[in-house]
Amino acid sequence: SFAIRSARLLTTRGLRAMQSRSYADEMSFTLAAANKVFYDSQSVRQVDVPSMSGAFGILPKHVPTIAALKPGVVNVIENDGTSKEIFVSSGTITVNEDASVQVLAEEAHPVESLDAAACREIFASAQSQAASASTDVAKAEAAIALEVAEALVKAAE
């Protein structure tokens, strides 16, 4: 019947697509923000990212994915085992079929360069902005600023 032939054709095409997908044992990683490029197609072992749907780790051979970054810390484990932590405010995460990964952030800073006192000041200012917001737009902007400031304080501690 037509339905059975169609199902066989789809199954065969699906199997071929999965078999032809070339997963690598290495992962090419790019992390860039408007203020700096931290990694440019560099081979790394693992990347842990904060996303709107929850934090997750990316290893070579990860299933292709697109996700929105949540304010927080991206942890990069380099091939020599060293770990680098970079605070990101927001942005996107893309995992491609060729095992390349791109994290594009609005703003990013090495966690070691964050000043805890300055982060607390930013948080206090964001709380004040949230308390005084009167329009829906101002309330939304204040909520975003507060979320980023909370993540900044947590990262700096």
CSV table of C-alpha atoms in Angstrom, one decimal:
chain,number,residue,atom,x,y,z
A,1,SER,CA,0.0,0.0,0.0
A,2,PHE,CA,1.0,3.6,-0.4
A,3,ALA,CA,1.2,4.2,3.4
A,4,ILE,CA,3.6,1.3,3.9
A,5,ARG,CA,5.9,2.4,0.9
A,6,SER,CA,5.9,6.0,2.2
A,7,ALA,CA,6.8,4.8,5.8
A,8,ARG,CA,9.7,2.7,4.4
A,9,LEU,CA,11.0,5.6,2.3
A,10,LEU,CA,10.9,8.0,5.2
A,11,THR,CA,12.5,5.4,7.5
A,12,THR,CA,15.3,4.7,4.9
A,13,ARG,CA,15.9,8.5,4.4
A,14,GLY,CA,15.9,9.0,8.2
A,15,LEU,CA,18.5,6.2,8.7
A,16,ARG,CA,20.7,7.6,5.9
A,17,ALA,CA,20.6,11.1,7.4
A,18,MET,CA,21.6,9.8,10.8
A,19,GLN,CA,24.3,7.6,9.4
A,20,SER,CA,25.8,10.5,7.3
A,21,ARG,CA,25.8,12.9,10.2
A,22,SER,CA,29.5,13.3,11.0
A,23,TYR,CA,30.0,13.6,14.7
A,24,ALA,CA,33.5,14.5,15.7
A,25,ASP,CA,35.5,13.6,18.9
A,26,GLU,CA,36.5,17.2,19.3
A,27,MET,CA,34.4,20.3,19.7
A,28,SER,CA,35.1,23.6,18.0
A,29,PHE,CA,34.0,26.3,20.4
A,30,THR,CA,33.3,30.0,19.9
A,31,LEU,CA,32.3,32.4,22.7
A,32,ALA,CA,31.9,36.0,21.6
A,33,ALA,CA,30.2,39.1,23.0
A,34,ALA,CA,30.1,42.7,21.8
A,35,ASN,CA,32.9,43.5,24.2
A,36,LYS,CA,35.3,40.6,23.5
A,37,VAL,CA,35.9,37.3,21.7
A,38,PHE,CA,36.9,34.7,24.3
A,39,TYR,CA,37.2,31.6,22.1
A,40,ASP,CA,37.3,31.6,18.3
A,41,SER,CA,36.8,28.1,16.9
A,42,GLN,CA,39.0,26.6,19.7
A,43,SER,CA,38.9,22.9,20.4
A,44,VAL,CA,37.6,22.3,24.0
A,45,ARG,CA,36.5,19.3,26.0
A,46,GLN,CA,33.2,20.5,27.5
A,47,VAL,CA,31.1,23.6,27.9
A,48,ASP,CA,28.4,24.0,30.6
A,49,VAL,CA,25.8,26.7,29.8
A,50,PRO,CA,22.9,28.4,31.7
A,51,SER,CA,19.9,28.4,29.4
A,52,MET,CA,16.3,29.5,29.8
A,53,SER,CA,15.2,25.8,29.9
A,54,GLY,CA,17.9,24.9,32.5
A,55,ALA,CA,21.6,24.5,32.6
A,56,PHE,CA,23.2,21.8,30.5
A,57,GLY,CA,26.6,20.5,29.5
A,58,ILE,CA,27.8,20.2,25.9
A,59,LEU,CA,30.3,17.5,25.0
A,60,PRO,CA,31.6,16.4,21.5
A,61,LYS,CA,28.8,14.5,19.7
A,62,HIS,CA,26.1,16.5,21.4
A,63,VAL,CA,22.8,16.5,19.6
A,64,PRO,CA,22.3,19.7,17.5
A,65,THR,CA,20.5,22.3,19.7
A,66,ILE,CA,19.5,26.0,19.7
A,67,ALA,CA,18.8,27.6,23.1
A,68,ALA,CA,18.6,31.0,24.7
A,69,LEU,CA,21.2,31.9,27.3
A,70,LYS,CA,20.1,32.9,30.8
A,71,PRO,CA,22.2,35.3,32.8
A,72,GLY,CA,24.9,33.2,34.6
A,73,VAL,CA,28.2,31.5,34.2
A,74,VAL,CA,29.5,29.6,31.2
A,75,ASN,CA,32.1,27.0,32.3
A,76,VAL,CA,34.5,26.0,29.7
A,77,ILE,CA,36.7,22.9,30.2
A,78,GLU,CA,39.6,23.1,27.9
A,79,ASN,CA,41.4,20.1,26.4
A,80,ASP,CA,44.2,20.3,29.0
A,81,GLY,CA,41.6,20.1,31.8
A,82,THR,CA,41.7,23.7,32.9
A,83,SER,CA,38.4,25.3,33.6
A,84,LYS,CA,37.4,28.9,32.7
A,85,GLU,CA,34.3,30.7,34.0
A,86,ILE,CA,32.8,33.5,32.0
A,87,PHE,CA,29.7,35.5,33.1
A,88,VAL,CA,27.1,36.1,30.3
A,89,SER,CA,24.1,38.4,30.5
A,90,SER,CA,22.0,36.8,27.7
A,91,GLY,CA,22.3,35.6,24.2
A,92,THR,CA,22.2,32.3,22.2
A,93,ILE,CA,23.7,28.8,22.3
A,94,THR,CA,24.0,26.9,19.0
A,95,VAL,CA,25.3,23.3,18.8
A,96,ASN,CA,25.7,22.3,15.1
A,97,GLU,CA,25.8,18.8,13.5
A,98,ASP,CA,29.6,19.2,12.8
A,99,ALA,CA,30.2,19.4,16.6
A,100,SER,CA,30.9,23.1,16.5
A,101,VAL,CA,29.3,25.2,19.3
A,102,GLN,CA,28.7,28.9,19.3
A,103,VAL,CA,27.8,31.0,22.4
A,104,LEU,CA,26.9,34.5,21.4
A,105,ALA,CA,26.4,36.8,24.4
A,106,GLU,CA,25.1,40.3,24.7
A,107,GLU,CA,27.8,40.9,27.3
A,108,ALA,CA,30.4,38.6,28.8
A,109,HIS,CA,33.2,39.0,31.4
A,110,PRO,CA,35.6,36.5,33.0
A,111,VAL,CA,34.3,35.7,36.5
A,112,GLU,CA,37.7,36.4,38.0
A,113,SER,CA,37.5,40.0,36.8
A,114,LEU,CA,34.1,40.7,38.6
A,115,ASP,CA,34.2,43.0,41.5
A,116,ALA,CA,31.8,41.6,44.2
A,117,ALA,CA,31.1,45.1,45.7
A,118,ALA,CA,30.4,46.6,42.3
A,119,CYS,CA,28.1,43.7,41.5
A,120,ARG,CA,26.2,44.3,44.7
A,121,GLU,CA,25.9,48.1,43.8
A,122,ILE,CA,24.5,47.1,40.4
A,123,PHE,CA,22.0,44.8,42.2
A,124,ALA,CA,20.9,47.5,44.6
A,125,SER,CA,20.4,49.9,41.6
A,126,ALA,CA,18.4,47.3,39.8
A,127,GLN,CA,16.2,46.7,42.9
A,128,SER,CA,15.6,50.5,43.1
A,129,GLN,CA,14.7,50.6,39.4
A,130,ALA,CA,12.3,47.8,39.8
A,131,ALA,CA,10.6,49.4,42.8
A,132,SER,CA,10.1,52.7,41.0
A,133,ALA,CA,9.0,51.3,37.6
A,134,SER,CA,5.5,52.5,36.7
A,135,THR,CA,4.9,51.5,33.1
A,136,ASP,CA,4.7,47.9,31.8
A,137,VAL,CA,7.8,48.6,29.6
A,138,ALA,CA,9.7,50.0,32.6
A,139,LYS,CA,8.7,47.1,34.8
A,140,ALA,CA,9.8,44.6,32.1
A,141,GLU,CA,13.2,46.3,31.7
A,142,ALA,CA,13.6,46.5,35.4
A,143,ALA,CA,12.9,42.7,35.8
A,144,ILE,CA,15.5,41.9,33.2
A,145,ALA,CA,18.1,44.2,34.9
A,146,LEU,CA,17.3,42.6,38.2
A,147,GLU,CA,17.7,39.1,36.8
A,148,VAL,CA,21.1,40.0,35.3
A,149,ALA,CA,22.2,41.7,38.5
A,150,GLU,CA,21.2,38.7,40.7
A,151,ALA,CA,23.2,36.4,38.5
A,152,LEU,CA,26.2,38.8,38.6
A,153,VAL,CA,26.2,38.9,42.4
A,154,LYS,CA,26.0,35.1,42.5
A,155,ALA,CA,28.9,34.7,40.0
A,156,ALA,CA,31.1,37.2,41.8
A,157,GLU,CA,30.7,35.5,45.2
